[in-house]
Short mmCIF file of C-alpha atoms in Angstrom, two decimals:
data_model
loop_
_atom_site.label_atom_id
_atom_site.label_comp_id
_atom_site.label_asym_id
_atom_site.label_seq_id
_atom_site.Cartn_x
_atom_site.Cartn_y
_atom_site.Cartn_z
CA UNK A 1 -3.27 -20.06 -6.59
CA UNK A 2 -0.02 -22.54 -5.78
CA UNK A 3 1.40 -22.93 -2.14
CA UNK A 4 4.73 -22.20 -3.87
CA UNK A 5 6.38 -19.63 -1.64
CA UNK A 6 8.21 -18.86 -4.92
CA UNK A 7 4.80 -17.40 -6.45
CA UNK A 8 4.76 -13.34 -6.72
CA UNK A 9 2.45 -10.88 -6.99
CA UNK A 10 2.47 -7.90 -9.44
CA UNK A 11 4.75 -5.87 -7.12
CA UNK A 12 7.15 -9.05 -6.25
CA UNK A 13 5.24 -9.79 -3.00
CA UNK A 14 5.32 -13.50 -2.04
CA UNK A 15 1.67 -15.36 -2.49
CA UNK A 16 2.81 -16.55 1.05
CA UNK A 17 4.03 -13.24 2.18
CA UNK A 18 0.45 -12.00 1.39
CA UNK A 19 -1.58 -14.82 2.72
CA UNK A 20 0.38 -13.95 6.46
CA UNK A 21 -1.03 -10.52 5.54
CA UNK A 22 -4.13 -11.91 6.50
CA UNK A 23 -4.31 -12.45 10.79
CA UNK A 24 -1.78 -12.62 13.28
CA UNK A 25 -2.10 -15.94 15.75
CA UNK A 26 -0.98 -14.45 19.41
CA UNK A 27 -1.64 -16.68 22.44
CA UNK A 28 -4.73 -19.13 21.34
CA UNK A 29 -6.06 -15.38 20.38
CA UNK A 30 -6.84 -14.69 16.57
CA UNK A 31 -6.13 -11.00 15.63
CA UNK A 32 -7.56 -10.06 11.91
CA UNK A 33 -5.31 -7.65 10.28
CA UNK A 34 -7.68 -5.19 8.00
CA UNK A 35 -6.27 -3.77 4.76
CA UNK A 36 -7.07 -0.01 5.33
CA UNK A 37 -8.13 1.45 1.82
CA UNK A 38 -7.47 -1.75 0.31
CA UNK A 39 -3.73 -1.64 0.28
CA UNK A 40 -1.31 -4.28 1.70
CA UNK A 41 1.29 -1.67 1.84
CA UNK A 42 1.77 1.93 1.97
CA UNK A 43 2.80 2.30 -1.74
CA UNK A 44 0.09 0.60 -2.95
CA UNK A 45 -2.62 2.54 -4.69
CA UNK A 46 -5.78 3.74 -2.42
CA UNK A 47 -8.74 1.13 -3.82
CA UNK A 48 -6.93 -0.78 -6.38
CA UNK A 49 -9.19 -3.47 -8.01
CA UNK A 50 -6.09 -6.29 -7.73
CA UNK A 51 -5.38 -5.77 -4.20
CA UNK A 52 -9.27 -5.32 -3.18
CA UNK A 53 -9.83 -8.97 -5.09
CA UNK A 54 -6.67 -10.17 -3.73
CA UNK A 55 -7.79 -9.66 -0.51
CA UNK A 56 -10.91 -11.08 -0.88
CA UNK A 57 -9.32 -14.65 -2.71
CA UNK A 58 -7.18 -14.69 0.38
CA UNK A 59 -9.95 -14.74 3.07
CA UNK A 60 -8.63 -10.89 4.18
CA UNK A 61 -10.74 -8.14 6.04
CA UNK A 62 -10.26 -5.14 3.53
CA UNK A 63 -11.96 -1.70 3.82
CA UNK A 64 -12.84 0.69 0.98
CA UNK A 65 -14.69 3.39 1.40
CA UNK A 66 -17.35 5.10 -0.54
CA UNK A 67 -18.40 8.76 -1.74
CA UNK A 68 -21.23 9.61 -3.61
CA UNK A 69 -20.66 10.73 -6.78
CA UNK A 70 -23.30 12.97 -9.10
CA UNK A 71 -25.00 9.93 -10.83
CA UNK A 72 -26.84 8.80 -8.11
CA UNK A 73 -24.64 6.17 -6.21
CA UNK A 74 -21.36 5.67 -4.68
CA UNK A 75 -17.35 5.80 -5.73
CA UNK A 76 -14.60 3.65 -3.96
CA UNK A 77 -12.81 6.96 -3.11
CA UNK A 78 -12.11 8.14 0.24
CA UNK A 79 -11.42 12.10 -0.10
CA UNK A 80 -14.53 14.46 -1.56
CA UNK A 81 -12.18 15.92 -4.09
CA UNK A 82 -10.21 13.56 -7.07
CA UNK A 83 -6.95 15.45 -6.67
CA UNK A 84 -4.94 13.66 -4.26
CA UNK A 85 -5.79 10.03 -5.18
CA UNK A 86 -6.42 10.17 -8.70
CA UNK A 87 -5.88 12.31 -11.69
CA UNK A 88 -9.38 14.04 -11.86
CA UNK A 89 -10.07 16.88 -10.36
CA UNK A 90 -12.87 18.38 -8.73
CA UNK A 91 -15.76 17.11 -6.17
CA UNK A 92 -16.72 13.60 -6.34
CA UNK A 93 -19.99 14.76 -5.94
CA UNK A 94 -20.21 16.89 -9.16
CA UNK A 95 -18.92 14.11 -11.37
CA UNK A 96 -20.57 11.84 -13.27
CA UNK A 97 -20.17 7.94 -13.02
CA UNK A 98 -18.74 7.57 -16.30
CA UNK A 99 -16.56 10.22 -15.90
CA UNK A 100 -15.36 8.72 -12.91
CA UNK A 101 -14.76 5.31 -15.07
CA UNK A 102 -12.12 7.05 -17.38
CA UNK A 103 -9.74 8.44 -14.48
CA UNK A 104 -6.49 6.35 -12.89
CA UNK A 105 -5.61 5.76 -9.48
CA UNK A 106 -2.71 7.40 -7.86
CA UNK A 107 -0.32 5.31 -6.00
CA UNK A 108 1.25 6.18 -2.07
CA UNK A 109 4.47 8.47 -4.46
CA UNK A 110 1.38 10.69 -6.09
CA UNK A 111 2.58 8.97 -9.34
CA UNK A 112 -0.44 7.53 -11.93
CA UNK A 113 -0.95 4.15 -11.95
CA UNK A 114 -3.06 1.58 -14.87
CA UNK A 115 -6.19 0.89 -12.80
CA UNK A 116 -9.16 2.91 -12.74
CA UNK A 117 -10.89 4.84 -10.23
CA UNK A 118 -14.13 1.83 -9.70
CA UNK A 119 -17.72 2.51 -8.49
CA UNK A 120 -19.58 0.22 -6.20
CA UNK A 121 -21.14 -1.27 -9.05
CA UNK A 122 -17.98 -2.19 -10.01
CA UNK A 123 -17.03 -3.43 -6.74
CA UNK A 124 -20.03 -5.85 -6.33
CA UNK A 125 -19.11 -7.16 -9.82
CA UNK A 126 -15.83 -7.85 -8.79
CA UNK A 127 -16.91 -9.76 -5.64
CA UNK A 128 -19.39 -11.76 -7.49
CA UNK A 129 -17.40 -12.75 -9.87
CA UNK A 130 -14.68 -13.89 -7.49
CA UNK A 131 -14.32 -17.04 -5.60
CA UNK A 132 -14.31 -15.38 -2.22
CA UNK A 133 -12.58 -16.82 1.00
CA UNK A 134 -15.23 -17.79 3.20
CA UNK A 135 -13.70 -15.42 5.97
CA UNK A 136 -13.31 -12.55 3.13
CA UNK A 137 -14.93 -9.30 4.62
CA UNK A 138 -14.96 -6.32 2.91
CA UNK A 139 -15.62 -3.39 4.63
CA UNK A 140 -17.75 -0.48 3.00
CA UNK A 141 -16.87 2.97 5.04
CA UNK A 142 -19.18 5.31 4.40
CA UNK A 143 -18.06 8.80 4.36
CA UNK A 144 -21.29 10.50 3.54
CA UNK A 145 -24.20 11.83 5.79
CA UNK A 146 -27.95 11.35 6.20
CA UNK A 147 -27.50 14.84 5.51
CA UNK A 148 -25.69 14.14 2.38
CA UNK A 149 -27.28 10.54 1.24
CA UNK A 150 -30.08 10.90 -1.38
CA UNK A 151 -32.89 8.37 -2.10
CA UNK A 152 -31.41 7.68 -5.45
CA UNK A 153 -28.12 7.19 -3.36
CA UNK A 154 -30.08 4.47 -1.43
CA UNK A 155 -31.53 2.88 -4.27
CA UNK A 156 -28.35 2.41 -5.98
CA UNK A 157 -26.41 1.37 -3.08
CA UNK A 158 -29.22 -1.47 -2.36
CA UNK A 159 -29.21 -2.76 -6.23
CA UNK A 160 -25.23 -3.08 -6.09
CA UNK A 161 -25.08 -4.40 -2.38
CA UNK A 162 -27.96 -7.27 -2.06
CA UNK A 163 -26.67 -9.77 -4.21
CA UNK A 164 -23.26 -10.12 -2.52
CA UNK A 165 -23.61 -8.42 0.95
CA UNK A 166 -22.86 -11.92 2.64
CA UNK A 167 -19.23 -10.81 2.31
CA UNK A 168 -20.07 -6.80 3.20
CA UNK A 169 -19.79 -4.94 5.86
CA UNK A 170 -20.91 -0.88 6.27
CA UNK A 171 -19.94 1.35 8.62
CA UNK A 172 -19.93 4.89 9.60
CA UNK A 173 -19.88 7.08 12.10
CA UNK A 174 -23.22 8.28 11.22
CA UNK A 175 -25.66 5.47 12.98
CA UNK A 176 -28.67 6.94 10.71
CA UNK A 177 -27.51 6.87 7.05
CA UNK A 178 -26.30 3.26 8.04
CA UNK A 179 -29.50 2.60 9.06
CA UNK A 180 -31.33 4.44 5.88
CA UNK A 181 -28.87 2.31 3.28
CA UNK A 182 -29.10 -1.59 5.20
CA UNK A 183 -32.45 -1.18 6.04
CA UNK A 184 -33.25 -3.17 2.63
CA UNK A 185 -30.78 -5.43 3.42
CA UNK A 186 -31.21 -7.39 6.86
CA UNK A 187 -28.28 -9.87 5.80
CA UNK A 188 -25.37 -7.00 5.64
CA UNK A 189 -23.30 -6.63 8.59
CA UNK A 190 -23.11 -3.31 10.33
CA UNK A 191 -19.86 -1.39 12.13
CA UNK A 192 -19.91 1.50 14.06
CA UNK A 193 -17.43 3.95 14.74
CA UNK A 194 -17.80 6.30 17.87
CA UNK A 195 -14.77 7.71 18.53
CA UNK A 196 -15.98 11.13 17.13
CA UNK A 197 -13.30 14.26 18.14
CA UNK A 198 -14.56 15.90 20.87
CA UNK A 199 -15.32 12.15 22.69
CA UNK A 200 -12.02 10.97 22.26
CA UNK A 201 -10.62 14.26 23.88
CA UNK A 202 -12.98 13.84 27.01
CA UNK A 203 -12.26 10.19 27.17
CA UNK A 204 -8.79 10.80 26.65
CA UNK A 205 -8.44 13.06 29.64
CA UNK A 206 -10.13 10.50 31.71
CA UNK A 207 -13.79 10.22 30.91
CA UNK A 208 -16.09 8.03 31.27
CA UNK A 209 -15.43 4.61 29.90
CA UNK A 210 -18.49 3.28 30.91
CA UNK A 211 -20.91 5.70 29.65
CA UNK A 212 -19.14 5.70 26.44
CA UNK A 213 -19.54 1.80 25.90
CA UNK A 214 -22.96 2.31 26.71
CA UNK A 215 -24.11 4.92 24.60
CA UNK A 216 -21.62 3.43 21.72
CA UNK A 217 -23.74 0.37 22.04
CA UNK A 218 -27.25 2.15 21.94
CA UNK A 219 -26.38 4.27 18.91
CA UNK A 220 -25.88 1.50 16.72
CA UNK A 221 -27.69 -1.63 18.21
CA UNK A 222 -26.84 -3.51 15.34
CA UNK A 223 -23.41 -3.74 15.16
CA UNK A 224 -21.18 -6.38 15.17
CA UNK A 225 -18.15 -4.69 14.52
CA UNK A 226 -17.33 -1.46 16.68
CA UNK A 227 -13.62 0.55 15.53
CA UNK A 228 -12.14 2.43 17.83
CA UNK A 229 -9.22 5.14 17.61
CA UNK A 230 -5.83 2.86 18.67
CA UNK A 231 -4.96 5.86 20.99
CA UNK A 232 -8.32 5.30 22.98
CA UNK A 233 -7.84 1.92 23.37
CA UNK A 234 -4.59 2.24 25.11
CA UNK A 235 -5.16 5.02 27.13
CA UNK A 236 -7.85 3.57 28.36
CA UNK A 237 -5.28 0.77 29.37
CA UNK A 238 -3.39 3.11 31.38
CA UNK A 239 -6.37 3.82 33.43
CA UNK A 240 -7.21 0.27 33.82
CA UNK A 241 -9.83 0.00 31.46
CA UNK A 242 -9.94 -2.80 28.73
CA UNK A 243 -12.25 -1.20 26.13
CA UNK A 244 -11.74 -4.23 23.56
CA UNK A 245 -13.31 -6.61 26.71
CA UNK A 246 -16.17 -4.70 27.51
CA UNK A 247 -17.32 -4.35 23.77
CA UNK A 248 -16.34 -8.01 23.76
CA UNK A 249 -18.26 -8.92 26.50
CA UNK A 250 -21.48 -7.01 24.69
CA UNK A 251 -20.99 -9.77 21.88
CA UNK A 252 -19.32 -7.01 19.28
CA UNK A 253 -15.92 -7.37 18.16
CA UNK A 254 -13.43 -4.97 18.15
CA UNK A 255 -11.01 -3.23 15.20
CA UNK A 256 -7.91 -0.73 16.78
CA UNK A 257 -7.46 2.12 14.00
CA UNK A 258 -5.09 3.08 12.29
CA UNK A 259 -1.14 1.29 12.59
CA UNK A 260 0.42 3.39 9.95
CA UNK A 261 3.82 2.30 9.49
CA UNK A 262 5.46 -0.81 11.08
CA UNK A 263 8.90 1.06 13.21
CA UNK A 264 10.22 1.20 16.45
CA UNK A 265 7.56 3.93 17.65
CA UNK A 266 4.66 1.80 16.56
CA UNK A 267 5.91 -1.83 17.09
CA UNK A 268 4.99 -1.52 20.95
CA UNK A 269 1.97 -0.04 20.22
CA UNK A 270 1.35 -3.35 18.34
CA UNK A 271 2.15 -5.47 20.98
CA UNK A 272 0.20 -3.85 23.33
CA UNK A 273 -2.87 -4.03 21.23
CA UNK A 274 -2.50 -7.79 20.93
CA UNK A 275 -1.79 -8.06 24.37
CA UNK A 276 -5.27 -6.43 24.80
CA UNK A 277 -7.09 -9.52 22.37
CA UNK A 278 -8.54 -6.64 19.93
CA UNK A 279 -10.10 -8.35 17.19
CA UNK A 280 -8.78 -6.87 14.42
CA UNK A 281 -6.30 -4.47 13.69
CA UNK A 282 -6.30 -1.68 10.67
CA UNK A 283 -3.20 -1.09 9.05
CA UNK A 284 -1.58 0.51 6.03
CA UNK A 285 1.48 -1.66 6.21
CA UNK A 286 -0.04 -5.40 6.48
CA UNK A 287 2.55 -6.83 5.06
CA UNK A 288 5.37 -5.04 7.36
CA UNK A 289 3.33 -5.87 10.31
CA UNK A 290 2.82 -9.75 9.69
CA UNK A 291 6.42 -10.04 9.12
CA UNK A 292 7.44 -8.41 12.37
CA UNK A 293 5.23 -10.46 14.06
CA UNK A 294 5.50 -13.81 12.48
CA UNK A 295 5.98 -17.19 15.02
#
């Protein structure tokens, strides 16, 4: 890649457009902007292969997710069932790998698009065969149970993972399939996501903070990364509680989920969120929000 702002993508996007995509530099305080489902922007497909190795060129933070799929292993799909996002149908689950191979990706209009649904075989080929950003970090968000996982499940997602976890992350919000899958693999780095439904409606209504930083913290002792519900993090602001600090302050950093749309509803939200120092931000409109918040 050139530093010529003149570059495009394969959608017209400036290379320098995308590579502002990346973090947002607010106050000597360095706030990662996260690719959520490996888009840049809304319209892009869910887990496209050029954005996900885009993103990883660039030096982005970019999360996929993964659902296992009836071959023993894992898809880079985020729903259980193919209809929304590509143009299979039926359970992920019940589908063979192969099969899997031969369906296309759906872009944010519902129209078909020319790149294939991938597995994470796929994915780790892709990364290995890339010449990664050393600050590249993609994010594997598991959306499958212990109850769910089986050992073949494990076995797979160890073979595909090992060789290139140095640039992985998983995450869940299930602290004991993460622990079943990286068990193997000491070097991957670990997220944890606590802000289950019925704790964010306590905490919302004025819980404890506290407690919930505590027990967030025992759950998944590991972690380096903890994401937490953008609506949590700033109501806990308006009860005087920095939530970003004191997960800070335990040595984890922080990612605010999920800035949808960059408008006048969410730009304060934004602002506020920097304003707090979180570490990272997840977004489906990167390169909206980089723009708005440029200089």
């Amino acid at each position: 890649m050139t530093d010529d702002t003149h570059d495009t993508l394969d959608t017209g996007i400036s290379l320098t457009a995308a590579r502002a995509a990346v973090a947002l530099e607010r106050n000597g305080h360095r706030t990662w902007l996260k690719w959520h489902r490996g888009r840049i922007q809304p319209l892009d497909a869910e887990f496209g292969p050029a954005r996900i190795s885009l993103g990883m060129r660039l030096g982005a933070s970019v999360e996929i997710d993964l659902t296992a799929h009836a071959g023993g292993g894992f898809a880079v799909l985020h729903d259980e069932t193919l209809e929304r996002s590509t143009t299979g149908t039926g359970r992920v689950r019940a589908t063979q790998p192969d099969a899997l191979r031969q369906l296309f990706l759906r872009d944010g209009t519902g129209a078909a698009t020319d790149q294939h649904v991938i597995l994470l075989s796929d994915l780790a080929a892709l990364v290995a065969g890339e010449t990664a950003h050393p600050d590249a970090v993609l994010q594997l968000d598991m959306k499958d149970t212990s109850a769910t996982i089986t050992p073949a499940d494990i076995d797979a997602f160890v073979r595909d993972v090992a060789p290139v976890a140095r640039h992985m992350l998983l995450s869940g919000g299930d602290p004991v399939a993460i622990a079943a899958l990286s068990e193997a693999i000491p070097e991957l780095g670990i997220g944890h996501d606590p802000c289950h439904d019925a704790v964010m409606l306590d905490l919302l209504r004025g819980g404890d903070y506290r407690r919930f930083v505590a027990d967030a913290l025992a759950a998944s002792p590991r972690s380096t990364m903890i994401y937490l519900d953008h609506r949590l993090v700033l109501g806990a602001a308006d009860r005087g509680e920095n939530l970003a600090a004191r997960f800070q302050d335990a040595g984890r950093k922080v990612d605010a989920y999920t800035i949808r749309e960059i408008g006048p509803d969410t730009r304060p939200l934004v602002e506020r969120l920097l304003a707090l120092k979180v570490d990272q931000i997840t977004t489906d409109d990167a390169l909206a929000l980089s723009a708005a918040f440029a200089g």
